[in-house]
DNA sequence: GGATCGATCGGCT
DNA sequence: GCCGATCGATCCG
């Protein structure tokens, strides 16, 4: 499968986020492919977005968000977890798509080793879980996902019809009314795993704040 | 310099 | 359902 090009990422963040659903995230680890279908994402757009790490302007931490599209922004949070974003739009404008969940497609055995004994549904269903499963940490902060020798990249896979996609407010964000209300989370509707608390914390998830 | 809290997860109650 | 983990950025003094 062809890889997603820089031109793909250097577009409106909301469009990129929607179109990333169904594509494949690939991590080459110890010569082995660990990969999954992207099934949940969130968009963070500009300094005006009060939920974005860029809301206070550029810092050392969020610097990749201001860089060229197609690079990774990996941040460390809560003292334990890493989360992966792909930078979008033009250089100088801070925007990115947070990858929140994957459906494992390749190398799930290796993922399981990294994740410990958790139910399969929890292998990559969460922004920090998928980073642990694929071995994504600080070393990928700022990495170019479009480089020919990248060990982390995205491949064109399945385009999803709108019927298969749902949107809603972003999870766990703080900010102003606009940030709380913006339907900038996209996820694949639960097909078979049944609905409910498993997997991606899905459908209705009340944003906790005021 | 110190306190606070976060785009979270897993374990325990 | 709450709690702890314990880094980094921000804000306050």
mmCIF file with all atom_site columns, C-alpha atoms (C1' of nucleotides) in Angstrom:
data_model
loop_
_atom_site.group_PDB
_atom_site.id
_atom_site.type_symbol
_atom_site.label_atom_id
_atom_site.label_alt_id
_atom_site.label_comp_id
_atom_site.label_asym_id
_atom_site.label_entity_id
_atom_site.label_seq_id
_atom_site.pdbx_PDB_ins_code
_atom_site.Cartn_x
_atom_site.Cartn_y
_atom_site.Cartn_z
_atom_site.occupancy
_atom_site.B_iso_or_equiv
_atom_site.pdbx_formal_charge
_atom_site.auth_seq_id
_atom_site.auth_comp_id
_atom_site.auth_asym_id
_atom_site.auth_atom_id
_atom_site.pdbx_PDB_model_num
ATOM 1   C CA    . UNK A 1 1   ? 0.000   0.000   0.000  1.00 0.00 ? 1   UNK A CA    1
ATOM 2   C CA    . UNK A 1 2   ? 1.267   3.503   -0.789 1.00 0.00 ? 2   UNK A CA    1
ATOM 3   C CA    . UNK A 1 3   ? 2.126   5.790   2.064  1.00 0.00 ? 3   UNK A CA    1
ATOM 4   C CA    . UNK A 1 4   ? 0.236   8.937   2.861  1.00 0.00 ? 4   UNK A CA    1
ATOM 5   C CA    . UNK A 1 5   ? 2.188   11.877  1.474  1.00 0.00 ? 5   UNK A CA    1
ATOM 6   C CA    . UNK A 1 6   ? 3.033   15.202  3.007  1.00 0.00 ? 6   UNK A CA    1
ATOM 7   C CA    . UNK A 1 7   ? 0.448   16.788  0.732  1.00 0.00 ? 7   UNK A CA    1
ATOM 8   C CA    . UNK A 1 8   ? -2.182  14.663  2.433  1.00 0.00 ? 8   UNK A CA    1
ATOM 9   C CA    . UNK A 1 9   ? -1.333  16.168  5.815  1.00 0.00 ? 9   UNK A CA    1
ATOM 10  C CA    . UNK A 1 10  ? -0.757  19.724  4.623  1.00 0.00 ? 10  UNK A CA    1
ATOM 11  C CA    . UNK A 1 11  ? -4.470  20.442  4.362  1.00 0.00 ? 11  UNK A CA    1
ATOM 12  C CA    . UNK A 1 12  ? -7.315  21.608  6.554  1.00 0.00 ? 12  UNK A CA    1
ATOM 13  C CA    . UNK A 1 13  ? -7.006  19.724  9.831  1.00 0.00 ? 13  UNK A CA    1
ATOM 14  C CA    . UNK A 1 14  ? -10.657 18.745  10.003 1.00 0.00 ? 14  UNK A CA    1
ATOM 15  C CA    . UNK A 1 15  ? -10.464 17.185  6.553  1.00 0.00 ? 15  UNK A CA    1
ATOM 16  C CA    . UNK A 1 16  ? -7.263  15.338  7.389  1.00 0.00 ? 16  UNK A CA    1
ATOM 17  C CA    . UNK A 1 17  ? -8.760  14.042  10.639 1.00 0.00 ? 17  UNK A CA    1
ATOM 18  C CA    . UNK A 1 18  ? -11.860 12.692  8.902  1.00 0.00 ? 18  UNK A CA    1
ATOM 19  C CA    . UNK A 1 19  ? -9.847  11.087  6.113  1.00 0.00 ? 19  UNK A CA    1
ATOM 20  C CA    . UNK A 1 20  ? -7.368  9.468   8.485  1.00 0.00 ? 20  UNK A CA    1
ATOM 21  C CA    . UNK A 1 21  ? -10.094 7.134   9.704  1.00 0.00 ? 21  UNK A CA    1
ATOM 22  C CA    . UNK A 1 22  ? -9.608  3.790   8.023  1.00 0.00 ? 22  UNK A CA    1
ATOM 23  C CA    . UNK A 1 23  ? -5.962  4.446   7.113  1.00 0.00 ? 23  UNK A CA    1
ATOM 24  C CA    . UNK A 1 24  ? -3.178  2.334   8.513  1.00 0.00 ? 24  UNK A CA    1
ATOM 25  C CA    . UNK A 1 25  ? -0.580  3.394   11.081 1.00 0.00 ? 25  UNK A CA    1
ATOM 26  C CA    . UNK A 1 26  ? 2.605   1.368   10.756 1.00 0.00 ? 26  UNK A CA    1
ATOM 27  C CA    . UNK A 1 27  ? 5.488   1.057   13.199 1.00 0.00 ? 27  UNK A CA    1
ATOM 28  C CA    . UNK A 1 28  ? 8.579   -0.917  12.228 1.00 0.00 ? 28  UNK A CA    1
ATOM 29  C CA    . UNK A 1 29  ? 10.002  -2.303  15.450 1.00 0.00 ? 29  UNK A CA    1
ATOM 30  C CA    . UNK A 1 30  ? 12.910  -4.738  15.489 1.00 0.00 ? 30  UNK A CA    1
ATOM 31  C CA    . UNK A 1 31  ? 12.346  -5.282  11.778 1.00 0.00 ? 31  UNK A CA    1
ATOM 32  C CA    . UNK A 1 32  ? 8.747   -6.257  12.302 1.00 0.00 ? 32  UNK A CA    1
ATOM 33  C CA    . UNK A 1 33  ? 5.633   -4.401  11.209 1.00 0.00 ? 33  UNK A CA    1
ATOM 34  C CA    . UNK A 1 34  ? 3.202   -3.462  13.937 1.00 0.00 ? 34  UNK A CA    1
ATOM 35  C CA    . UNK A 1 35  ? 0.166   -1.879  12.383 1.00 0.00 ? 35  UNK A CA    1
ATOM 36  C CA    . UNK A 1 36  ? -3.436  -0.991  12.928 1.00 0.00 ? 36  UNK A CA    1
ATOM 37  C CA    . UNK A 1 37  ? -6.360  0.717   11.300 1.00 0.00 ? 37  UNK A CA    1
ATOM 38  C CA    . UNK A 1 38  ? -7.033  4.191   12.640 1.00 0.00 ? 38  UNK A CA    1
ATOM 39  C CA    . UNK A 1 39  ? -10.502 4.175   14.178 1.00 0.00 ? 39  UNK A CA    1
ATOM 40  C CA    . UNK A 1 40  ? -10.548 7.282   16.358 1.00 0.00 ? 40  UNK A CA    1
ATOM 41  C CA    . UNK A 1 41  ? -8.961  10.735  16.022 1.00 0.00 ? 41  UNK A CA    1
ATOM 42  C CA    . UNK A 1 42  ? -9.304  14.279  17.314 1.00 0.00 ? 42  UNK A CA    1
ATOM 43  C CA    . UNK A 1 43  ? -8.363  17.595  15.705 1.00 0.00 ? 43  UNK A CA    1
ATOM 44  C CA    . UNK A 1 44  ? -6.561  20.437  17.491 1.00 0.00 ? 44  UNK A CA    1
ATOM 45  C CA    . UNK A 1 45  ? -6.505  23.598  15.436 1.00 0.00 ? 45  UNK A CA    1
ATOM 46  C CA    . UNK A 1 46  ? -4.626  26.835  15.972 1.00 0.00 ? 46  UNK A CA    1
ATOM 47  C CA    . UNK A 1 47  ? -3.766  28.876  19.034 1.00 0.00 ? 47  UNK A CA    1
ATOM 48  C CA    . UNK A 1 48  ? -7.388  29.980  19.337 1.00 0.00 ? 48  UNK A CA    1
ATOM 49  C CA    . UNK A 1 49  ? -8.400  26.398  20.130 1.00 0.00 ? 49  UNK A CA    1
ATOM 50  C CA    . UNK A 1 50  ? -8.497  26.524  23.919 1.00 0.00 ? 50  UNK A CA    1
ATOM 51  C CA    . UNK A 1 51  ? -8.154  22.758  24.132 1.00 0.00 ? 51  UNK A CA    1
ATOM 52  C CA    . UNK A 1 52  ? -4.911  22.724  22.167 1.00 0.00 ? 52  UNK A CA    1
ATOM 53  C CA    . UNK A 1 53  ? -1.439  22.548  23.604 1.00 0.00 ? 53  UNK A CA    1
ATOM 54  C CA    . UNK A 1 54  ? -0.733  25.556  21.395 1.00 0.00 ? 54  UNK A CA    1
ATOM 55  C CA    . UNK A 1 55  ? -3.254  27.749  23.223 1.00 0.00 ? 55  UNK A CA    1
ATOM 56  C CA    . UNK A 1 56  ? -0.467  29.601  25.057 1.00 0.00 ? 56  UNK A CA    1
ATOM 57  C CA    . UNK A 1 57  ? 1.737   29.903  22.013 1.00 0.00 ? 57  UNK A CA    1
ATOM 58  C CA    . UNK A 1 58  ? 4.889   28.065  21.063 1.00 0.00 ? 58  UNK A CA    1
ATOM 59  C CA    . UNK A 1 59  ? 6.937   26.255  23.722 1.00 0.00 ? 59  UNK A CA    1
ATOM 60  C CA    . UNK A 1 60  ? 9.683   23.707  23.477 1.00 0.00 ? 60  UNK A CA    1
ATOM 61  C CA    . UNK A 1 61  ? 7.165   20.964  24.089 1.00 0.00 ? 61  UNK A CA    1
ATOM 62  C CA    . UNK A 1 62  ? 4.671   21.876  21.385 1.00 0.00 ? 62  UNK A CA    1
ATOM 63  C CA    . UNK A 1 63  ? 7.265   23.042  18.835 1.00 0.00 ? 63  UNK A CA    1
ATOM 64  C CA    . UNK A 1 64  ? 6.496   20.222  16.364 1.00 0.00 ? 64  UNK A CA    1
ATOM 65  C CA    . UNK A 1 65  ? 2.922   21.507  16.051 1.00 0.00 ? 65  UNK A CA    1
ATOM 66  C CA    . UNK A 1 66  ? 4.355   24.653  14.458 1.00 0.00 ? 66  UNK A CA    1
ATOM 67  C CA    . UNK A 1 67  ? 6.560   22.690  12.092 1.00 0.00 ? 67  UNK A CA    1
ATOM 68  C CA    . UNK A 1 68  ? 5.888   21.167  8.692  1.00 0.00 ? 68  UNK A CA    1
ATOM 69  C CA    . UNK A 1 69  ? 2.991   18.783  8.103  1.00 0.00 ? 69  UNK A CA    1
ATOM 70  C CA    . UNK A 1 70  ? 3.516   15.061  8.183  1.00 0.00 ? 70  UNK A CA    1
ATOM 71  C CA    . UNK A 1 71  ? 5.731   15.128  11.250 1.00 0.00 ? 71  UNK A CA    1
ATOM 72  C CA    . UNK A 1 72  ? 4.841   13.581  14.597 1.00 0.00 ? 72  UNK A CA    1
ATOM 73  C CA    . UNK A 1 73  ? 4.102   15.465  17.777 1.00 0.00 ? 73  UNK A CA    1
ATOM 74  C CA    . UNK A 1 74  ? 4.538   13.026  20.659 1.00 0.00 ? 74  UNK A CA    1
ATOM 75  C CA    . UNK A 1 75  ? 3.924   14.404  24.116 1.00 0.00 ? 75  UNK A CA    1
ATOM 76  C CA    . UNK A 1 76  ? 4.352   12.934  27.553 1.00 0.00 ? 76  UNK A CA    1
ATOM 77  C CA    . UNK A 1 77  ? 1.503   13.358  29.989 1.00 0.00 ? 77  UNK A CA    1
ATOM 78  C CA    . UNK A 1 78  ? 0.548   12.488  33.545 1.00 0.00 ? 78  UNK A CA    1
ATOM 79  C CA    . UNK A 1 79  ? 4.079   11.393  34.199 1.00 0.00 ? 79  UNK A CA    1
ATOM 80  C CA    . UNK A 1 80  ? 3.543   8.045   32.501 1.00 0.00 ? 80  UNK A CA    1
ATOM 81  C CA    . UNK A 1 81  ? 1.918   8.199   29.107 1.00 0.00 ? 81  UNK A CA    1
ATOM 82  C CA    . UNK A 1 82  ? 2.783   9.158   25.542 1.00 0.00 ? 82  UNK A CA    1
ATOM 83  C CA    . UNK A 1 83  ? 0.299   10.314  22.941 1.00 0.00 ? 83  UNK A CA    1
ATOM 84  C CA    . UNK A 1 84  ? 0.812   10.555  19.177 1.00 0.00 ? 84  UNK A CA    1
ATOM 85  C CA    . UNK A 1 85  ? -0.306  13.397  16.928 1.00 0.00 ? 85  UNK A CA    1
ATOM 86  C CA    . UNK A 1 86  ? 0.314   14.054  13.241 1.00 0.00 ? 86  UNK A CA    1
ATOM 87  C CA    . UNK A 1 87  ? 1.036   17.658  12.361 1.00 0.00 ? 87  UNK A CA    1
ATOM 88  C CA    . UNK A 1 88  ? -1.179  19.243  9.708  1.00 0.00 ? 88  UNK A CA    1
ATOM 89  C CA    . UNK A 1 89  ? -1.555  22.424  7.659  1.00 0.00 ? 89  UNK A CA    1
ATOM 90  C CA    . UNK A 1 90  ? 1.176   24.905  6.795  1.00 0.00 ? 90  UNK A CA    1
ATOM 91  C CA    . UNK A 1 91  ? 4.400   25.379  8.661  1.00 0.00 ? 91  UNK A CA    1
ATOM 92  C CA    . UNK A 1 92  ? 4.044   28.088  11.289 1.00 0.00 ? 92  UNK A CA    1
ATOM 93  C CA    . UNK A 1 93  ? 0.384   27.299  11.989 1.00 0.00 ? 93  UNK A CA    1
ATOM 94  C CA    . UNK A 1 94  ? -0.031  24.984  14.995 1.00 0.00 ? 94  UNK A CA    1
ATOM 95  C CA    . UNK A 1 95  ? -2.441  22.166  14.213 1.00 0.00 ? 95  UNK A CA    1
ATOM 96  C CA    . UNK A 1 96  ? -2.435  18.408  14.567 1.00 0.00 ? 96  UNK A CA    1
ATOM 97  C CA    . UNK A 1 97  ? -4.553  15.277  14.697 1.00 0.00 ? 97  UNK A CA    1
ATOM 98  C CA    . UNK A 1 98  ? -4.390  13.135  17.829 1.00 0.00 ? 98  UNK A CA    1
ATOM 99  C CA    . UNK A 1 99  ? -4.521  9.417   17.097 1.00 0.00 ? 99  UNK A CA    1
ATOM 100 C CA    . UNK A 1 100 ? -6.812  7.981   19.777 1.00 0.00 ? 100 UNK A CA    1
ATOM 101 C CA    . UNK A 1 101 ? -7.410  4.377   18.789 1.00 0.00 ? 101 UNK A CA    1
ATOM 102 C CA    . UNK A 1 102 ? -6.414  1.648   16.374 1.00 0.00 ? 102 UNK A CA    1
ATOM 103 C CA    . UNK A 1 103 ? -7.774  -1.700  15.379 1.00 0.00 ? 103 UNK A CA    1
ATOM 104 C CA    . UNK A 1 104 ? -4.780  -4.078  15.396 1.00 0.00 ? 104 UNK A CA    1
ATOM 105 C CA    . UNK A 1 105 ? -3.993  -5.526  11.958 1.00 0.00 ? 105 UNK A CA    1
ATOM 106 C CA    . UNK A 1 106 ? -0.366  -6.686  12.038 1.00 0.00 ? 106 UNK A CA    1
ATOM 107 C CA    . UNK A 1 107 ? 1.938   -7.794  14.819 1.00 0.00 ? 107 UNK A CA    1
ATOM 108 C CA    . UNK A 1 108 ? -0.668  -8.016  17.530 1.00 0.00 ? 108 UNK A CA    1
ATOM 109 C CA    . UNK A 1 109 ? 1.442   -10.646 19.294 1.00 0.00 ? 109 UNK A CA    1
ATOM 110 C CA    . UNK A 1 110 ? 4.247   -8.130  19.710 1.00 0.00 ? 110 UNK A CA    1
ATOM 111 C CA    . UNK A 1 111 ? 1.751   -5.535  20.864 1.00 0.00 ? 111 UNK A CA    1
ATOM 112 C CA    . UNK A 1 112 ? 0.468   -7.916  23.459 1.00 0.00 ? 112 UNK A CA    1
ATOM 113 C CA    . UNK A 1 113 ? 3.964   -8.419  24.819 1.00 0.00 ? 113 UNK A CA    1
ATOM 114 C CA    . UNK A 1 114 ? 4.385   -4.676  25.292 1.00 0.00 ? 114 UNK A CA    1
ATOM 115 C CA    . UNK A 1 115 ? 0.932   -4.175  26.742 1.00 0.00 ? 115 UNK A CA    1
ATOM 116 C CA    . UNK A 1 116 ? 0.993   -6.973  29.261 1.00 0.00 ? 116 UNK A CA    1
ATOM 117 C CA    . UNK A 1 117 ? -2.001  -9.121  29.938 1.00 0.00 ? 117 UNK A CA    1
ATOM 118 C CA    . UNK A 1 118 ? -4.925  -6.965  29.025 1.00 0.00 ? 118 UNK A CA    1
ATOM 119 C CA    . UNK A 1 119 ? -8.015  -7.967  27.074 1.00 0.00 ? 119 UNK A CA    1
ATOM 120 C CA    . UNK A 1 120 ? -7.385  -7.789  23.323 1.00 0.00 ? 120 UNK A CA    1
ATOM 121 C CA    . UNK A 1 121 ? -9.868  -5.005  22.978 1.00 0.00 ? 121 UNK A CA    1
ATOM 122 C CA    . UNK A 1 122 ? -7.638  -2.835  25.147 1.00 0.00 ? 122 UNK A CA    1
ATOM 123 C CA    . UNK A 1 123 ? -4.486  -3.419  23.101 1.00 0.00 ? 123 UNK A CA    1
ATOM 124 C CA    . UNK A 1 124 ? -4.660  -0.168  21.153 1.00 0.00 ? 124 UNK A CA    1
ATOM 125 C CA    . UNK A 1 125 ? -7.946  1.441   22.204 1.00 0.00 ? 125 UNK A CA    1
ATOM 126 C CA    . UNK A 1 126 ? -6.683  4.656   23.742 1.00 0.00 ? 126 UNK A CA    1
ATOM 127 C CA    . UNK A 1 127 ? -4.097  7.282   22.789 1.00 0.00 ? 127 UNK A CA    1
ATOM 128 C CA    . UNK A 1 128 ? -1.588  6.131   25.394 1.00 0.00 ? 128 UNK A CA    1
ATOM 129 C CA    . UNK A 1 129 ? -2.383  2.455   24.937 1.00 0.00 ? 129 UNK A CA    1
ATOM 130 C CA    . UNK A 1 130 ? -1.576  2.484   21.246 1.00 0.00 ? 130 UNK A CA    1
ATOM 131 C CA    . UNK A 1 131 ? 1.691   4.278   21.899 1.00 0.00 ? 131 UNK A CA    1
ATOM 132 C CA    . UNK A 1 132 ? 2.710   1.630   24.380 1.00 0.00 ? 132 UNK A CA    1
ATOM 133 C CA    . UNK A 1 133 ? 1.612   -1.176  22.055 1.00 0.00 ? 133 UNK A CA    1
ATOM 134 C CA    . UNK A 1 134 ? 3.610   0.201   19.113 1.00 0.00 ? 134 UNK A CA    1
ATOM 135 C CA    . UNK A 1 135 ? 6.606   1.381   21.103 1.00 0.00 ? 135 UNK A CA    1
ATOM 136 C CA    . UNK A 1 136 ? 6.039   5.057   20.361 1.00 0.00 ? 136 UNK A CA    1
ATOM 137 C CA    . UNK A 1 137 ? 7.767   7.427   22.755 1.00 0.00 ? 137 UNK A CA    1
ATOM 138 C CA    . UNK A 1 138 ? 9.829   10.590  22.824 1.00 0.00 ? 138 UNK A CA    1
ATOM 139 C CA    . UNK A 1 139 ? 12.173  9.332   20.139 1.00 0.00 ? 139 UNK A CA    1
ATOM 140 C CA    . UNK A 1 140 ? 9.412   10.024  17.623 1.00 0.00 ? 140 UNK A CA    1
ATOM 141 C CA    . UNK A 1 141 ? 8.679   13.560  18.764 1.00 0.00 ? 141 UNK A CA    1
ATOM 142 C CA    . UNK A 1 142 ? 9.254   15.667  15.656 1.00 0.00 ? 142 UNK A CA    1
ATOM 143 C CA    . UNK A 1 143 ? 9.957   12.630  13.476 1.00 0.00 ? 143 UNK A CA    1
ATOM 144 C CA    . UNK A 1 144 ? 9.071   12.883  9.801  1.00 0.00 ? 144 UNK A CA    1
ATOM 145 C CA    . UNK A 1 145 ? 6.366   10.313  9.058  1.00 0.00 ? 145 UNK A CA    1
ATOM 146 C CA    . UNK A 1 146 ? 6.810   10.941  5.339  1.00 0.00 ? 146 UNK A CA    1
ATOM 147 C CA    . UNK A 1 147 ? 10.527  10.144  5.201  1.00 0.00 ? 147 UNK A CA    1
ATOM 148 C CA    . UNK A 1 148 ? 11.337  7.130   3.053  1.00 0.00 ? 148 UNK A CA    1
ATOM 149 C CA    . UNK A 1 149 ? 13.274  5.527   5.888  1.00 0.00 ? 149 UNK A CA    1
ATOM 150 C CA    . UNK A 1 150 ? 10.749  6.330   8.619  1.00 0.00 ? 150 UNK A CA    1
ATOM 151 C CA    . UNK A 1 151 ? 10.107  3.701   11.258 1.00 0.00 ? 151 UNK A CA    1
ATOM 152 C CA    . UNK A 1 152 ? 6.690   5.205   11.865 1.00 0.00 ? 152 UNK A CA    1
ATOM 153 C CA    . UNK A 1 153 ? 4.422   6.145   8.980  1.00 0.00 ? 153 UNK A CA    1
ATOM 154 C CA    . UNK A 1 154 ? 0.934   5.877   7.554  1.00 0.00 ? 154 UNK A CA    1
ATOM 155 C CA    . UNK A 1 155 ? -0.354  3.865   4.635  1.00 0.00 ? 155 UNK A CA    1
ATOM 156 C CA    . UNK A 1 156 ? -3.374  4.352   2.468  1.00 0.00 ? 156 UNK A CA    1
ATOM 157 C CA    . UNK A 1 157 ? -5.910  1.715   3.357  1.00 0.00 ? 157 UNK A CA    1
ATOM 158 C CA    . UNK A 1 158 ? -9.671  1.769   3.554  1.00 0.00 ? 158 UNK A CA    1
ATOM 159 C CA    . UNK A 1 159 ? -11.679 4.895   2.907  1.00 0.00 ? 159 UNK A CA    1
ATOM 160 C CA    . UNK A 1 160 ? -14.746 4.913   5.094  1.00 0.00 ? 160 UNK A CA    1
ATOM 161 C CA    . UNK A 1 161 ? -18.219 5.965   4.100  1.00 0.00 ? 161 UNK A CA    1
ATOM 162 C CA    . UNK A 1 162 ? -19.907 8.610   6.191  1.00 0.00 ? 162 UNK A CA    1
ATOM 163 C CA    . UNK A 1 163 ? -22.375 5.982   7.411  1.00 0.00 ? 163 UNK A CA    1
ATOM 164 C CA    . UNK A 1 164 ? -19.526 4.236   9.214  1.00 0.00 ? 164 UNK A CA    1
ATOM 165 C CA    . UNK A 1 165 ? -18.296 7.378   10.922 1.00 0.00 ? 165 UNK A CA    1
ATOM 166 C CA    . UNK A 1 166 ? -19.561 9.294   13.935 1.00 0.00 ? 166 UNK A CA    1
ATOM 167 C CA    . UNK A 1 167 ? -18.417 12.596  15.383 1.00 0.00 ? 167 UNK A CA    1
ATOM 168 C CA    . UNK A 1 168 ? -18.669 14.277  18.729 1.00 0.00 ? 168 UNK A CA    1
ATOM 169 C CA    . UNK A 1 169 ? -16.959 16.568  21.209 1.00 0.00 ? 169 UNK A CA    1
ATOM 170 C CA    . UNK A 1 170 ? -13.357 15.819  22.081 1.00 0.00 ? 170 UNK A CA    1
ATOM 171 C CA    . UNK A 1 171 ? -12.612 13.699  25.125 1.00 0.00 ? 171 UNK A CA    1
ATOM 172 C CA    . UNK A 1 172 ? -11.383 15.122  28.382 1.00 0.00 ? 172 UNK A CA    1
ATOM 173 C CA    . UNK A 1 173 ? -10.633 18.592  27.156 1.00 0.00 ? 173 UNK A CA    1
ATOM 174 C CA    . UNK A 1 174 ? -10.892 21.853  29.018 1.00 0.00 ? 174 UNK A CA    1
ATOM 175 C CA    . UNK A 1 175 ? -11.329 25.224  27.468 1.00 0.00 ? 175 UNK A CA    1
ATOM 176 C CA    . UNK A 1 176 ? -14.001 27.681  26.466 1.00 0.00 ? 176 UNK A CA    1
ATOM 177 C CA    . UNK A 1 177 ? -17.491 26.897  25.213 1.00 0.00 ? 177 UNK A CA    1
ATOM 178 C CA    . UNK A 1 178 ? -16.275 26.683  21.661 1.00 0.00 ? 178 UNK A CA    1
ATOM 179 C CA    . UNK A 1 179 ? -13.573 24.154  22.488 1.00 0.00 ? 179 UNK A CA    1
ATOM 180 C CA    . UNK A 1 180 ? -15.989 22.046  24.511 1.00 0.00 ? 180 UNK A CA    1
ATOM 181 C CA    . UNK A 1 181 ? -18.688 22.050  21.869 1.00 0.00 ? 181 UNK A CA    1
ATOM 182 C CA    . UNK A 1 182 ? -16.594 21.599  18.737 1.00 0.00 ? 182 UNK A CA    1
ATOM 183 C CA    . UNK A 1 183 ? -17.387 18.167  17.219 1.00 0.00 ? 183 UNK A CA    1
ATOM 184 C CA    . UNK A 1 184 ? -13.768 17.551  16.380 1.00 0.00 ? 184 UNK A CA    1
ATOM 185 C CA    . UNK A 1 185 ? -13.614 13.898  17.362 1.00 0.00 ? 185 UNK A CA    1
ATOM 186 C CA    . UNK A 1 186 ? -14.213 11.289  14.681 1.00 0.00 ? 186 UNK A CA    1
ATOM 187 C CA    . UNK A 1 187 ? -14.595 7.580   15.305 1.00 0.00 ? 187 UNK A CA    1
ATOM 188 C CA    . UNK A 1 188 ? -15.696 4.446   13.542 1.00 0.00 ? 188 UNK A CA    1
ATOM 189 C CA    . UNK A 1 189 ? -19.099 3.321   14.716 1.00 0.00 ? 189 UNK A CA    1
ATOM 190 C CA    . UNK A 1 190 ? -19.046 0.118   16.689 1.00 0.00 ? 190 UNK A CA    1
ATOM 191 C CA    . UNK A 1 191 ? -19.867 -2.683  14.354 1.00 0.00 ? 191 UNK A CA    1
ATOM 192 C CA    . UNK A 1 192 ? -19.256 -5.984  15.933 1.00 0.00 ? 192 UNK A CA    1
ATOM 193 C CA    . UNK A 1 193 ? -17.648 -5.613  19.285 1.00 0.00 ? 193 UNK A CA    1
ATOM 194 C CA    . UNK A 1 194 ? -20.986 -4.626  20.578 1.00 0.00 ? 194 UNK A CA    1
ATOM 195 C CA    . UNK A 1 195 ? -21.573 -1.351  22.153 1.00 0.00 ? 195 UNK A CA    1
ATOM 196 C CA    . UNK A 1 196 ? -20.539 -0.484  25.587 1.00 0.00 ? 196 UNK A CA    1
ATOM 197 C CA    . UNK A 1 197 ? -17.662 0.301   27.740 1.00 0.00 ? 197 UNK A CA    1
ATOM 198 C CA    . UNK A 1 198 ? -15.077 -1.773  26.003 1.00 0.00 ? 198 UNK A CA    1
ATOM 199 C CA    . UNK A 1 199 ? -12.638 -0.667  23.424 1.00 0.00 ? 199 UNK A CA    1
ATOM 200 C CA    . UNK A 1 200 ? -12.571 2.938   22.673 1.00 0.00 ? 200 UNK A CA    1
ATOM 201 C CA    . UNK A 1 201 ? -14.457 4.795   25.259 1.00 0.00 ? 201 UNK A CA    1
ATOM 202 C CA    . UNK A 1 202 ? -17.113 5.347   22.757 1.00 0.00 ? 202 UNK A CA    1
ATOM 203 C CA    . UNK A 1 203 ? -20.180 7.190   21.923 1.00 0.00 ? 203 UNK A CA    1
ATOM 204 C CA    . UNK A 1 204 ? -21.515 9.084   24.823 1.00 0.00 ? 204 UNK A CA    1
ATOM 205 C CA    . UNK A 1 205 ? -18.775 10.196  27.037 1.00 0.00 ? 205 UNK A CA    1
ATOM 206 C CA    . UNK A 1 206 ? -19.599 13.272  28.961 1.00 0.00 ? 206 UNK A CA    1
ATOM 207 C CA    . UNK A 1 207 ? -16.954 15.900  28.858 1.00 0.00 ? 207 UNK A CA    1
ATOM 208 C CA    . UNK A 1 208 ? -16.085 16.474  32.426 1.00 0.00 ? 208 UNK A CA    1
ATOM 209 C CA    . UNK A 1 209 ? -15.966 20.081  33.303 1.00 0.00 ? 209 UNK A CA    1
ATOM 210 C CA    . UNK A 1 210 ? -17.960 23.219  33.344 1.00 0.00 ? 210 UNK A CA    1
ATOM 211 C "C1'" . DG  B 2 1   ? 11.125  28.756  43.527 1.00 0.00 ? 1   DG  B "C1'" 1
ATOM 212 C "C1'" . DG  B 2 2   ? 6.668   26.246  44.485 1.00 0.00 ? 2   DG  B "C1'" 1
ATOM 213 C "C1'" . DA  B 2 3   ? 1.983   24.850  43.620 1.00 0.00 ? 3   DA  B "C1'" 1
ATOM 214 C "C1'" . DT  B 2 4   ? -1.276  23.198  40.380 1.00 0.00 ? 4   DT  B "C1'" 1
ATOM 215 C "C1'" . DC  B 2 5   ? -3.231  20.462  36.914 1.00 0.00 ? 5   DC  B "C1'" 1
ATOM 216 C "C1'" . DG  B 2 6   ? -3.346  18.023  32.452 1.00 0.00 ? 6   DG  B "C1'" 1
ATOM 217 C "C1'" . DA  B 2 7   ? -5.618  15.779  24.932 1.00 0.00 ? 7   DA  B "C1'" 1
ATOM 218 C "C1'" . DT  B 2 8   ? -4.546  9.070   30.626 1.00 0.00 ? 8   DT  B "C1'" 1
ATOM 219 C "C1'" . DC  B 2 9   ? -4.653  4.419   32.210 1.00 0.00 ? 9   DC  B "C1'" 1
ATOM 220 C "C1'" . DG  B 2 10  ? -4.895  0.632   35.381 1.00 0.00 ? 10  DG  B "C1'" 1
ATOM 221 C "C1'" . DG  B 2 11  ? -5.658  -1.102  39.779 1.00 0.00 ? 11  DG  B "C1'" 1
ATOM 222 C "C1'" . DC  B 2 12  ? -8.274  -1.327  43.747 1.00 0.00 ? 12  DC  B "C1'" 1
ATOM 223 C "C1'" . DT  B 2 13  ? -12.485 -0.339  46.573 1.00 0.00 ? 13  DT  B "C1'" 1
ATOM 224 C "C1'" . DG  C 3 1   ? -16.113 4.886   40.752 1.00 0.00 ? 1   DG  C "C1'" 1
ATOM 225 C "C1'" . DC  C 3 2   ? -11.950 6.914   42.822 1.00 0.00 ? 2   DC  C "C1'" 1
ATOM 226 C "C1'" . DC  C 3 3   ? -6.923  7.049   43.313 1.00 0.00 ? 3   DC  C "C1'" 1
ATOM 227 C "C1'" . DG  C 3 4   ? -2.224  7.124   42.309 1.00 0.00 ? 4   DG  C "C1'" 1
ATOM 228 C "C1'" . DA  C 3 5   ? 1.468   7.587   39.117 1.00 0.00 ? 5   DA  C "C1'" 1
ATOM 229 C "C1'" . DT  C 3 6   ? 4.967   11.687  39.221 1.00 0.00 ? 6   DT  C "C1'" 1
ATOM 230 C "C1'" . DC  C 3 7   ? 6.740   14.841  33.896 1.00 0.00 ? 7   DC  C "C1'" 1
ATOM 231 C "C1'" . DG  C 3 8   ? 6.308   19.363  32.098 1.00 0.00 ? 8   DG  C "C1'" 1
ATOM 232 C "C1'" . DA  C 3 9   ? 4.103   23.740  31.283 1.00 0.00 ? 9   DA  C "C1'" 1
ATOM 233 C "C1'" . DT  C 3 10  ? 1.917   27.527  33.378 1.00 0.00 ? 10  DT  C "C1'" 1
ATOM 234 C "C1'" . DC  C 3 11  ? 0.926   30.719  36.879 1.00 0.00 ? 11  DC  C "C1'" 1
ATOM 235 C "C1'" . DC  C 3 12  ? 1.708   32.897  41.191 1.00 0.00 ? 12  DC  C "C1'" 1
ATOM 236 C "C1'" . DG  C 3 13  ? 4.546   35.026  44.654 1.00 0.00 ? 13  DG  C "C1'" 1
#
